[in-house]
PDB file of C-alpha atoms and ligand atoms in Angstrom:
ATOM      1  CA  MET F  18      -3.727 -12.391  -8.907  1.00  0.00           C
ATOM      2  CA  ARG F  19      -4.572 -14.826  -5.844  1.00  0.00           C
ATOM      3  CA  SER F  20      -2.151 -14.587  -2.538  1.00  0.00           C
ATOM      4  CA  ILE F  21      -2.570 -17.552  -0.386  1.00  0.00           C
ATOM      5  CA  ALA F  22      -0.804 -18.271   3.077  1.00  0.00           C
ATOM      6  CA  VAL F  23      -0.488 -21.757   4.018  1.00  0.00           C
ATOM      7  CA  MET F  24      -0.554 -21.164   7.605  1.00  0.00           C
ATOM      8  CA  ASN F  25      -0.815 -23.688  10.726  1.00  0.00           C
ATOM      9  CA  GLN F  26       1.331 -22.943  14.094  1.00  0.00           C
ATOM     10  CA  LYS F  27       1.618 -26.780  14.491  1.00  0.00           C
ATOM     11  CA  GLY F  28       4.404 -28.677  12.464  1.00  0.00           C
ATOM     12  CA  GLY F  29       3.593 -31.857  10.492  1.00  0.00           C
ATOM     13  CA  VAL F  30       0.098 -31.078   9.668  1.00  0.00           C
ATOM     14  CA  GLY F  31       0.555 -30.927   5.995  1.00  0.00           C
ATOM     15  CA  LYS F  32       1.490 -27.216   5.222  1.00  0.00           C
ATOM     16  CA  THR F  33       4.514 -27.841   3.089  1.00  0.00           C
ATOM     17  CA  THR F  34       3.072 -31.065   1.405  1.00  0.00           C
ATOM     18  CA  SER F  35      -0.256 -29.030   0.514  1.00  0.00           C
ATOM     19  CA  SER F  36       1.603 -25.643  -0.635  1.00  0.00           C
ATOM     20  CA  VAL F  37       3.940 -27.397  -2.771  1.00  0.00           C
ATOM     21  CA  ASN F  38       1.316 -29.835  -4.391  1.00  0.00           C
ATOM     22  CA  VAL F  39      -1.381 -27.196  -4.668  1.00  0.00           C
ATOM     23  CA  ALA F  40       1.584 -24.825  -6.441  1.00  0.00           C
ATOM     24  CA  ALA F  41       2.354 -27.583  -8.771  1.00  0.00           C
ATOM     25  CA  GLY F  42      -1.371 -28.462  -9.540  1.00  0.00           C
ATOM     26  CA  LEU F  43      -1.935 -24.956 -10.494  1.00  0.00           C
ATOM     27  CA  ALA F  44       1.092 -24.497 -12.801  1.00  0.00           C
ATOM     28  CA  ARG F  45      -0.248 -27.507 -14.390  1.00  0.00           C
ATOM     29  CA  ALA F  46      -3.437 -25.959 -15.008  1.00  0.00           C
ATOM     30  CA  GLY F  47      -1.968 -23.237 -16.836  1.00  0.00           C
ATOM     31  CA  ARG F  48      -1.510 -20.821 -13.717  1.00  0.00           C
ATOM     32  CA  ARG F  49       1.653 -18.705 -13.140  1.00  0.00           C
ATOM     33  CA  VAL F  50       2.469 -19.697  -9.807  1.00  0.00           C
ATOM     34  CA  CYS F  51       5.400 -18.537  -7.419  1.00  0.00           C
ATOM     35  CA  LEU F  52       5.865 -20.517  -4.368  1.00  0.00           C
ATOM     36  CA  ILE F  53       7.394 -18.639  -1.658  1.00  0.00           C
ATOM     37  CA  ASP F  54       9.361 -20.843   0.810  1.00  0.00           C
ATOM     38  CA  LEU F  55       9.023 -19.144   4.485  1.00  0.00           C
ATOM     39  CA  ASP F  56      10.272 -21.802   6.450  1.00  0.00           C
ATOM     40  CA  PRO F  57      13.941 -21.996   7.542  1.00  0.00           C
ATOM     41  CA  GLN F  58      13.843 -25.546   7.214  1.00  0.00           C
ATOM     42  CA  ALA F  59      13.711 -25.112   3.366  1.00  0.00           C
ATOM     43  CA  HIS F  60      11.473 -28.000   3.024  1.00  0.00           C
ATOM     44  CA  ALA F  61       9.262 -26.724   0.160  1.00  0.00           C
ATOM     45  CA  SER F  62      12.370 -25.929  -1.639  1.00  0.00           C
ATOM     46  CA  LEU F  63      13.926 -29.207  -1.393  1.00  0.00           C
ATOM     47  CA  HIS F  64      10.592 -30.612  -2.448  1.00  0.00           C
ATOM     48  CA  LEU F  65      10.753 -29.019  -5.710  1.00  0.00           C
ATOM     49  CA  GLY F  66      14.342 -29.951  -6.282  1.00  0.00           C
ATOM     50  CA  ILE F  67      16.316 -27.034  -4.614  1.00  0.00           C
ATOM     51  CA  GLU F  68      19.710 -27.340  -3.223  1.00  0.00           C
ATOM     52  CA  THR F  69      19.420 -24.267  -0.757  1.00  0.00           C
ATOM     53  CA  THR F  70      22.674 -24.503   1.265  1.00  0.00           C
ATOM     54  CA  GLY F  71      24.588 -21.140   1.144  1.00  0.00           C
ATOM     55  CA  SER F  72      22.367 -20.096  -1.871  1.00  0.00           C
ATOM     56  CA  ALA F  73      22.902 -16.283  -2.378  1.00  0.00           C
ATOM     57  CA  ASP F  74      19.475 -16.096  -4.042  1.00  0.00           C
ATOM     58  CA  SER F  75      16.778 -16.742  -1.212  1.00  0.00           C
ATOM     59  CA  VAL F  76      13.908 -15.512   0.483  1.00  0.00           C
ATOM     60  CA  TYR F  77      16.616 -14.181   3.262  1.00  0.00           C
ATOM     61  CA  GLN F  78      18.017 -12.365   0.683  1.00  0.00           C
ATOM     62  CA  VAL F  79      14.468 -10.676  -0.339  1.00  0.00           C
ATOM     63  CA  PHE F  80      14.225  -9.738   3.446  1.00  0.00           C
ATOM     64  CA  ALA F  81      17.560  -8.009   3.553  1.00  0.00           C
ATOM     65  CA  GLY F  82      16.662  -5.966   0.607  1.00  0.00           C
ATOM     66  CA  ALA F  83      19.425  -7.323  -1.147  1.00  0.00           C
ATOM     67  CA  ARG F  84      17.251  -9.279  -4.163  1.00  0.00           C
ATOM     68  CA  THR F  85      13.934  -8.601  -5.330  1.00  0.00           C
ATOM     69  CA  ILE F  86      11.459 -11.496  -5.747  1.00  0.00           C
ATOM     70  CA  GLU F  87      12.150 -11.375  -9.717  1.00  0.00           C
ATOM     71  CA  GLN F  88      16.162 -12.103  -8.899  1.00  0.00           C
ATOM     72  CA  ALA F  89      15.831 -14.638  -6.056  1.00  0.00           C
ATOM     73  CA  ARG F  90      12.864 -16.897  -7.960  1.00  0.00           C
ATOM     74  CA  GLN F  91      13.782 -19.769  -9.646  1.00  0.00           C
ATOM     75  CA  MET F  92      11.914 -21.774 -12.578  1.00  0.00           C
ATOM     76  CA  VAL F  93      11.410 -25.536 -11.535  1.00  0.00           C
ATOM     77  CA  ALA F  94       8.799 -26.475 -13.888  1.00  0.00           C
ATOM     78  CA  PRO F  95       6.541 -24.812 -16.762  1.00  0.00           C
ATOM     79  CA  ASN F  96       4.635 -21.957 -15.076  1.00  0.00           C
ATOM     80  CA  LEU F  97       6.169 -22.791 -11.656  1.00  0.00           C
ATOM     81  CA  TRP F  98       8.776 -20.630  -9.553  1.00  0.00           C
ATOM     82  CA  VAL F  99      10.019 -20.734  -6.163  1.00  0.00           C
ATOM     83  CA  VAL F 100      11.652 -18.148  -4.055  1.00  0.00           C
ATOM     84  CA  PRO F 101      13.782 -20.688  -2.045  1.00  0.00           C
ATOM     85  CA  SER F 102      14.522 -20.587   1.657  1.00  0.00           C
ATOM     86  CA  ASP F 103      17.877 -20.914   3.402  1.00  0.00           C
ATOM     87  CA  LEU F 104      18.870 -21.550   7.103  1.00  0.00           C
ATOM     88  CA  ASP F 105      19.594 -18.121   7.242  1.00  0.00           C
ATOM     89  CA  LEU F 106      16.092 -17.215   7.401  1.00  0.00           C
ATOM     90  CA  ALA F 107      15.966 -18.335  11.087  1.00  0.00           C
ATOM     91  CA  ALA F 108      17.961 -15.369  11.738  1.00  0.00           C
ATOM     92  CA  ALA F 109      15.552 -13.167  10.238  1.00  0.00           C
ATOM     93  CA  GLU F 110      13.083 -13.422  13.068  1.00  0.00           C
ATOM     94  CA  VAL F 111      15.749 -12.115  15.416  1.00  0.00           C
ATOM     95  CA  GLU F 112      17.053  -9.294  13.121  1.00  0.00           C
ATOM     96  CA  LEU F 113      13.627  -8.199  12.304  1.00  0.00           C
ATOM     97  CA  VAL F 114      12.537  -7.650  15.743  1.00  0.00           C
ATOM     98  CA  ASP F 115      13.256  -3.813  15.666  1.00  0.00           C
ATOM     99  CA  ALA F 116      12.927  -3.173  12.086  1.00  0.00           C
ATOM    100  CA  PRO F 117      10.386  -0.235  11.243  1.00  0.00           C
ATOM    101  CA  GLY F 118       7.544  -1.583   9.206  1.00  0.00           C
ATOM    102  CA  ARG F 119       8.904  -5.352   9.628  1.00  0.00           C
ATOM    103  CA  GLU F 120       5.471  -7.074   9.335  1.00  0.00           C
ATOM    104  CA  TYR F 121       5.445  -5.501   5.535  1.00  0.00           C
ATOM    105  CA  ILE F 122       8.462  -6.437   3.964  1.00  0.00           C
ATOM    106  CA  LEU F 123       7.210  -9.409   1.862  1.00  0.00           C
ATOM    107  CA  ARG F 124       4.448  -7.447   0.745  1.00  0.00           C
ATOM    108  CA  GLY F 125       6.546  -4.491  -0.343  1.00  0.00           C
ATOM    109  CA  ALA F 126       8.690  -7.032  -2.491  1.00  0.00           C
ATOM    110  CA  LEU F 127       5.872  -8.312  -4.124  1.00  0.00           C
ATOM    111  CA  GLU F 128       4.698  -5.011  -5.232  1.00  0.00           C
ATOM    112  CA  ASN F 129       8.081  -3.624  -6.246  1.00  0.00           C
ATOM    113  CA  PRO F 130       7.978  -4.950  -8.853  1.00  0.00           C
ATOM    114  CA  PRO F 131       4.348  -5.598  -9.037  1.00  0.00           C
ATOM    115  CA  ALA F 132       4.184  -9.351  -8.814  1.00  0.00           C
ATOM    116  CA  ALA F 133       0.400  -9.324 -10.143  1.00  0.00           C
ATOM    117  CA  GLU F 134       1.953  -8.598 -13.591  1.00  0.00           C
ATOM    118  CA  GLN F 135       3.916 -12.180 -13.404  1.00  0.00           C
ATOM    119  CA  PHE F 136       2.126 -14.460 -11.468  1.00  0.00           C
ATOM    120  CA  ASP F 137      -1.658 -15.688 -11.288  1.00  0.00           C
ATOM    121  CA  TYR F 138      -0.902 -16.991  -7.734  1.00  0.00           C
ATOM    122  CA  ILE F 139       1.240 -16.463  -4.970  1.00  0.00           C
ATOM    123  CA  VAL F 140       1.331 -19.576  -2.757  1.00  0.00           C
ATOM    124  CA  MET F 141       3.385 -19.099   1.054  1.00  0.00           C
ATOM    125  CA  ASP F 142       4.437 -21.847   2.870  1.00  0.00           C
ATOM    126  CA  CYS F 143       4.572 -20.783   6.682  1.00  0.00           C
ATOM    127  CA  PRO F 144       7.082 -21.935   9.216  1.00  0.00           C
ATOM    128  CA  PRO F 145       5.326 -23.640  12.220  1.00  0.00           C
ATOM    129  CA  SER F 146       5.185 -20.484  14.327  1.00  0.00           C
ATOM    130  CA  LEU F 147       3.420 -17.164  14.635  1.00  0.00           C
ATOM    131  CA  GLY F 148       6.418 -14.967  14.343  1.00  0.00           C
ATOM    132  CA  VAL F 149       7.704 -12.351  11.973  1.00  0.00           C
ATOM    133  CA  LEU F 150       7.744 -14.353   9.138  1.00  0.00           C
ATOM    134  CA  THR F 151       4.081 -15.615   9.231  1.00  0.00           C
ATOM    135  CA  ILE F 152       3.004 -12.552   9.833  1.00  0.00           C
ATOM    136  CA  ASN F 153       4.858 -11.162   6.820  1.00  0.00           C
ATOM    137  CA  ALA F 154       2.917 -13.841   4.815  1.00  0.00           C
ATOM    138  CA  LEU F 155      -0.201 -12.717   6.441  1.00  0.00           C
ATOM    139  CA  CYS F 156       0.432  -9.117   5.476  1.00  0.00           C
ATOM    140  CA  ALA F 157       1.120  -9.868   1.776  1.00  0.00           C
ATOM    141  CA  ALA F 158      -1.781 -12.407   1.543  1.00  0.00           C
ATOM    142  CA  ARG F 159      -5.401 -11.963   0.992  1.00  0.00           C
ATOM    143  CA  GLU F 160      -6.200 -15.218   1.736  1.00  0.00           C
ATOM    144  CA  VAL F 161      -5.227 -17.763   4.504  1.00  0.00           C
ATOM    145  CA  PHE F 162      -5.603 -21.886   3.641  1.00  0.00           C
ATOM    146  CA  ILE F 163      -5.082 -23.712   6.975  1.00  0.00           C
ATOM    147  CA  PRO F 164      -4.076 -27.328   6.545  1.00  0.00           C
ATOM    148  CA  LEU F 165      -5.721 -29.583   9.497  1.00  0.00           C
ATOM    149  CA  GLN F 166      -5.266 -32.680  10.686  1.00  0.00           C
ATOM    150  CA  PRO F 167      -8.796 -34.110  12.021  1.00  0.00           C
ATOM    151  CA  HIS F 168      -8.020 -35.368  15.585  1.00  0.00           C
ATOM    152  CA  PHE F 169      -9.244 -34.477  19.099  1.00  0.00           C
ATOM    153  CA  PHE F 170      -7.521 -31.396  19.690  1.00  0.00           C
ATOM    154  CA  ALA F 171      -7.562 -29.860  16.092  1.00  0.00           C
ATOM    155  CA  LEU F 172     -10.487 -27.387  16.713  1.00  0.00           C
ATOM    156  CA  GLN F 173      -8.699 -26.110  20.115  1.00  0.00           C
ATOM    157  CA  GLY F 174      -5.619 -25.029  17.928  1.00  0.00           C
ATOM    158  CA  LEU F 175      -7.588 -23.753  15.310  1.00  0.00           C
ATOM    159  CA  SER F 176      -9.297 -21.251  17.387  1.00  0.00           C
ATOM    160  CA  LYS F 177      -5.956 -19.880  18.169  1.00  0.00           C
ATOM    161  CA  LEU F 178      -5.171 -19.784  14.517  1.00  0.00           C
ATOM    162  CA  PHE F 179      -8.472 -17.716  14.091  1.00  0.00           C
ATOM    163  CA  GLU F 180      -8.023 -15.418  16.875  1.00  0.00           C
ATOM    164  CA  THR F 181      -4.259 -14.601  15.351  1.00  0.00           C
ATOM    165  CA  THR F 182      -6.101 -13.908  11.777  1.00  0.00           C
ATOM    166  CA  ALA F 183      -8.379 -11.883  13.379  1.00  0.00           C
ATOM    167  CA  LEU F 184      -5.735  -9.824  14.971  1.00  0.00           C
ATOM    168  CA  VAL F 185      -4.057  -9.339  11.846  1.00  0.00           C
ATOM    169  CA  THR F 186      -7.130  -8.332   9.967  1.00  0.00           C
ATOM    170  CA  ARG F 187      -7.892  -5.764  12.622  1.00  0.00           C
ATOM    171  CA  ARG F 188      -4.261  -4.271  12.775  1.00  0.00           C
ATOM    172  CA  LEU F 189      -2.263  -4.922   9.747  1.00  0.00           C
ATOM    173  CA  ASN F 190      -4.345  -6.607   6.650  1.00  0.00           C
ATOM    174  CA  ARG F 191      -8.146  -5.454   6.475  1.00  0.00           C
ATOM    175  CA  GLU F 192      -8.249  -7.710   3.396  1.00  0.00           C
ATOM    176  CA  LEU F 193      -7.336 -10.859   4.608  1.00  0.00           C
ATOM    177  CA  ARG F 194      -9.466 -13.846   4.712  1.00  0.00           C
ATOM    178  CA  ILE F 195      -9.240 -17.528   5.895  1.00  0.00           C
ATOM    179  CA  SER F 196     -10.756 -18.955   3.018  1.00  0.00           C
ATOM    180  CA  GLY F 197     -10.116 -22.613   3.026  1.00  0.00           C
ATOM    181  CA  ILE F 198      -9.614 -25.599   5.393  1.00  0.00           C
ATOM    182  CA  MET F 199      -7.818 -28.515   3.894  1.00  0.00           C
ATOM    183  CA  LEU F 200      -8.201 -31.781   5.732  1.00  0.00           C
ATOM    184  CA  CYS F 201      -4.969 -33.482   5.696  1.00  0.00           C
ATOM    185  CA  LEU F 202      -3.613 -37.041   6.734  1.00  0.00           C
ATOM    186  CA  TYR F 203      -7.281 -37.799   6.718  1.00  0.00           C
ATOM    187  CA  GLU F 204      -7.956 -41.311   7.921  1.00  0.00           C
ATOM    188  CA  THR F 205     -10.850 -42.233   5.760  1.00  0.00           C
ATOM    189  CA  GLY F 206     -13.684 -44.248   7.520  1.00  0.00           C
ATOM    190  CA  THR F 207     -12.781 -43.221  11.011  1.00  0.00           C
ATOM    191  CA  ARG F 208     -15.418 -41.971  13.254  1.00  0.00           C
ATOM    192  CA  LEU F 209     -13.040 -39.182  14.784  1.00  0.00           C
ATOM    193  CA  ALA F 210     -12.065 -37.864  11.472  1.00  0.00           C
ATOM    194  CA  ALA F 211     -16.039 -37.566  10.570  1.00  0.00           C
ATOM    195  CA  ASP F 212     -16.694 -36.108  14.262  1.00  0.00           C
ATOM    196  CA  VAL F 213     -14.118 -33.709  13.978  1.00  0.00           C
ATOM    197  CA  THR F 214     -15.129 -32.473  10.401  1.00  0.00           C
ATOM    198  CA  ASP F 215     -18.999 -32.267  11.613  1.00  0.00           C
ATOM    199  CA  ASP F 216     -17.762 -29.977  14.324  1.00  0.00           C
ATOM    200  CA  LEU F 217     -15.694 -27.707  12.113  1.00  0.00           C
ATOM    201  CA  MET F 218     -18.213 -27.378   9.814  1.00  0.00           C
ATOM    202  CA  ARG F 219     -20.912 -26.370  12.510  1.00  0.00           C
ATOM    203  CA  PHE F 220     -18.420 -23.716  13.833  1.00  0.00           C
ATOM    204  CA  LEU F 221     -17.958 -22.055  10.709  1.00  0.00           C
ATOM    205  CA  SER F 222     -21.834 -22.055   9.902  1.00  0.00           C
ATOM    206  CA  GLU F 223     -22.179 -20.427  13.547  1.00  0.00           C
ATOM    207  CA  SER F 224     -19.658 -17.740  13.035  1.00  0.00           C
ATOM    208  CA  GLU F 225     -20.113 -14.135  13.083  1.00  0.00           C
ATOM    209  CA  PRO F 226     -20.528 -12.638   9.313  1.00  0.00           C
ATOM    210  CA  GLN F 227     -17.890  -9.831  10.169  1.00  0.00           C
ATOM    211  CA  SER F 228     -15.259 -12.774  11.069  1.00  0.00           C
ATOM    212  CA  PRO F 229     -12.198 -13.330   8.938  1.00  0.00           C
ATOM    213  CA  TRP F 230     -13.059 -16.709   8.655  1.00  0.00           C
ATOM    214  CA  SER F 231     -16.848 -16.444   7.822  1.00  0.00           C
ATOM    215  CA  GLY F 232     -16.790 -17.209   4.535  1.00  0.00           C
ATOM    216  CA  ALA F 233     -13.874 -20.088   4.955  1.00  0.00           C
ATOM    217  CA  LYS F 234     -14.744 -23.396   3.158  1.00  0.00           C
ATOM    218  CA  VAL F 235     -13.982 -26.782   4.015  1.00  0.00           C
ATOM    219  CA  PHE F 236     -12.631 -28.112   0.701  1.00  0.00           C
ATOM    220  CA  ASP F 237     -14.727 -31.194  -0.191  1.00  0.00           C
ATOM    221  CA  SER F 238     -11.646 -33.092  -1.005  1.00  0.00           C
ATOM    222  CA  ARG F 239      -9.883 -34.405   1.770  1.00  0.00           C
ATOM    223  CA  ILE F 240      -6.257 -35.390   1.398  1.00  0.00           C
ATOM    224  CA  ARG F 241      -5.696 -38.943   2.681  1.00  0.00           C
ATOM    225  CA  ARG F 242      -2.556 -40.328   4.152  1.00  0.00           C
ATOM    226  CA  ASN F 243      -0.731 -41.660   1.346  1.00  0.00           C
ATOM    227  CA  ILE F 244       2.734 -42.775   1.739  1.00  0.00           C
ATOM    228  CA  LYS F 245       3.613 -41.561  -1.862  1.00  0.00           C
ATOM    229  CA  LEU F 246       2.978 -38.019  -0.273  1.00  0.00           C
ATOM    230  CA  ALA F 247       5.758 -38.622   1.762  1.00  0.00           C
ATOM    231  CA  GLU F 248       8.208 -40.357  -0.526  1.00  0.00           C
ATOM    232  CA  ALA F 249       8.008 -37.761  -3.227  1.00  0.00           C
ATOM    233  CA  PRO F 250      10.086 -34.674  -1.386  1.00  0.00           C
ATOM    234  CA  SER F 251      13.279 -37.137  -1.516  1.00  0.00           C
ATOM    235  CA  PHE F 252      13.031 -37.268  -5.032  1.00  0.00           C
ATOM    236  CA  GLY F 253      12.412 -33.155  -5.311  1.00  0.00           C
ATOM    237  CA  GLN F 254       9.192 -34.097  -7.138  1.00  0.00           C
ATOM    238  CA  SER F 255       5.637 -32.911  -6.738  1.00  0.00           C
ATOM    239  CA  ILE F 256       3.033 -35.792  -6.229  1.00  0.00           C
ATOM    240  CA  PHE F 257       2.163 -35.109  -9.829  1.00  0.00           C
ATOM    241  CA  GLU F 258       5.517 -35.862 -11.162  1.00  0.00           C
ATOM    242  CA  TYR F 259       6.142 -38.508  -8.746  1.00  0.00           C
ATOM    243  CA  ALA F 260       3.320 -40.589  -8.524  1.00  0.00           C
ATOM    244  CA  ALA F 261       0.397 -39.394 -11.108  1.00  0.00           C
ATOM    245  CA  ASP F 262      -1.728 -42.279 -10.203  1.00  0.00           C
ATOM    246  CA  SER F 263      -1.657 -42.224  -6.693  1.00  0.00           C
ATOM    247  CA  ALA F 264      -4.409 -41.291  -4.090  1.00  0.00           C
ATOM    248  CA  GLY F 265      -2.303 -38.471  -3.203  1.00  0.00           C
ATOM    249  CA  ALA F 266      -2.414 -36.990  -6.962  1.00  0.00           C
ATOM    250  CA  VAL F 267      -5.885 -37.762  -6.952  1.00  0.00           C
ATOM    251  CA  ASP F 268      -6.730 -35.756  -3.714  1.00  0.00           C
ATOM    252  CA  TYR F 269      -4.626 -33.032  -4.299  1.00  0.00           C
ATOM    253  CA  GLY F 270      -5.657 -32.828  -7.991  1.00  0.00           C
ATOM    254  CA  ALA F 271      -9.245 -32.716  -6.463  1.00  0.00           C
ATOM    255  CA  LEU F 272      -8.332 -29.839  -4.441  1.00  0.00           C
ATOM    256  CA  VAL F 273      -6.473 -28.008  -6.937  1.00  0.00           C
ATOM    257  CA  ASP F 274      -9.745 -28.076  -9.337  1.00  0.00           C
ATOM    258  CA  GLU F 275     -11.818 -26.544  -6.140  1.00  0.00           C
ATOM    259  CA  VAL F 276      -9.295 -23.760  -5.797  1.00  0.00           C
ATOM    260  CA  ILE F 277      -9.612 -22.995  -9.360  1.00  0.00           C
ATOM    261  CA  ALA F 278     -13.385 -23.194  -9.278  1.00  0.00           C
ATOM    262  CA  ALA F 279     -13.270 -20.397  -6.627  1.00  0.00           C
ATOM    263  CA  GLU F 280     -11.403 -18.153  -9.084  1.00  0.00           C
ATOM    264  CA  ALA F 281     -15.133 -17.055 -10.559  1.00  0.00           C
ATOM    265  CA  GLY F 282     -16.543 -16.435  -7.399  1.00  0.00           C
ATOM    266  CA  ARG F 283     -13.675 -14.036  -6.434  1.00  0.00           C
ATOM    267  CA  ALA F 284     -14.040 -12.388  -9.733  1.00  0.00           C
ATOM    268  CA  VAL F 285     -17.614 -11.621  -9.070  1.00  0.00           C
ATOM    269  CA  GLU F 286     -16.492 -10.301  -5.307  1.00  0.00           C
ATOM    270  CA  ARG F 287     -14.269  -7.870  -6.958  1.00  0.00           C
ATOM    271  CA  SER F 288     -16.321  -6.237  -9.790  1.00  0.00           C
ATOM    272  CA  ALA F 289     -19.493  -5.867  -6.854  1.00  0.00           C
ATOM    273  CA  ALA F 290     -16.743  -4.027  -4.591  1.00  0.00           C
TER     274      ALA F 290
HETATM  275  P1  LIG B  23       4.367 -28.926   7.864  1.00  0.00           P
HETATM  276  O1  LIG B  23       4.495 -28.126   6.736  1.00  0.00           O
HETATM  277  O2  LIG B  23       2.818 -28.547   8.624  1.00  0.00           O
HETATM  278  O3  LIG B  23       5.152 -29.396   9.056  1.00  0.00           O
HETATM  279  P2  LIG B  23       4.652 -31.493   5.968  1.00  0.00           P
HETATM  280  O4  LIG B  23       3.727 -31.175   4.953  1.00  0.00           O
HETATM  281  O5  LIG B  23       5.963 -31.453   6.044  1.00  0.00           O
HETATM  282  O6  LIG B  23       3.966 -30.571   7.354  1.00  0.00           O
HETATM  283  O7  LIG B  23       3.963 -32.960   6.469  1.00  0.00           O
HETATM  284  C1  LIG B  23       4.519 -33.437   7.688  1.00  0.00           C
HETATM  285  C2  LIG B  23       5.067 -35.079   7.121  1.00  0.00           C
HETATM  286  O8  LIG B  23       4.231 -35.768   6.622  1.00  0.00           O
HETATM  287  C3  LIG B  23       6.252 -35.155   6.147  1.00  0.00           C
HETATM  288  O9  LIG B  23       6.941 -36.118   6.189  1.00  0.00           O
HETATM  289  C4  LIG B  23       5.228 -35.233   4.684  1.00  0.00           C
HETATM  290  O10 LIG B  23       5.943 -35.791   3.746  1.00  0.00           O
HETATM  291  C5  LIG B  23       4.134 -36.152   5.534  1.00  0.00           C
HETATM  292  N1  LIG B  23       2.788 -36.135   4.855  1.00  0.00           N
HETATM  293  C6  LIG B  23       1.932 -34.671   4.748  1.00  0.00           C
HETATM  294  N2  LIG B  23       0.928 -35.446   4.253  1.00  0.00           N
HETATM  295  C7  LIG B  23       0.823 -36.480   4.205  1.00  0.00           C
HETATM  296  C8  LIG B  23      -0.242 -37.440   3.369  1.00  0.00           C
HETATM  297  N3  LIG B  23      -1.208 -37.027   3.098  1.00  0.00           N
HETATM  298  N4  LIG B  23       0.077 -38.709   3.357  1.00  0.00           N
HETATM  299  C9  LIG B  23       1.406 -38.664   4.134  1.00  0.00           C
HETATM  300  N5  LIG B  23       2.124 -38.074   4.640  1.00  0.00           N
HETATM  301  C10 LIG B  23       1.932 -37.130   4.685  1.00  0.00           C
HETATM  302 MG1  LIG B  24       6.512 -27.237   6.586  1.00  0.00          MG
END
């Protein structure tokens, strides 16, 4: 099983759009996928057609210890389950401040019963902050995908994210690696997007081998700005259902292929370890 946290502390960079469409694309390719919505705004849940207000079965209940993942998940398509969020989750940030082992609640929930027996992928859509919910995702994941909008300040924000990840790997989860950077809201043909992408690749190639981002790959597939991606959530559908021929579906489809292609490499890594 691969467990992936989709993280960036900035809002509006494509976390939710990428979480939903990558999860949906993997499910269409036959992988069993569980998408965990960790943002109190519940945009990922809504994007897949789940109305969340007042729901008894949400990820908040999982954090409260009142539900297992198995009880809280809902099937939304073949091979695709969602553990929905709920506005209550905003309270968890506060309620968990003094809870012992608060960083590992989600990891514990994924081990009991073992999610690895039910799913091929766990995809976690993080909120736009580095609070306790995001830390829970980073402790439950082995991989981080970072959606990035290539603009002038993008790399500055990225180094903060890298530092946070390094801190988590040192203190809380040694297995965690930044494995993928997704260029979202990409303006094809602009000089700026190309320059930022070049800078990013250079930064990664010069990173120290022991850093948690040393193996990070910038996905070849760029997610172009495409209005269909912005429209799909209000229909409660992934891009593959809403507009299968759109540029958005083509771009996320290609990204999903890259994610799947990396499965072989990971299997080799594991058997070598
Ligand atoms: P985040 O989860 O990081 O806050 P979202 O995925 O919600 O970001 O994206 C922010 C907004 O931009 C949403 O309205 C979404 O529909 C829109 N959006 C995301 N990616 C694209 C894209 N490639 N093209 C057009 N609109 C996009
Ligand atoms: Mg979001």
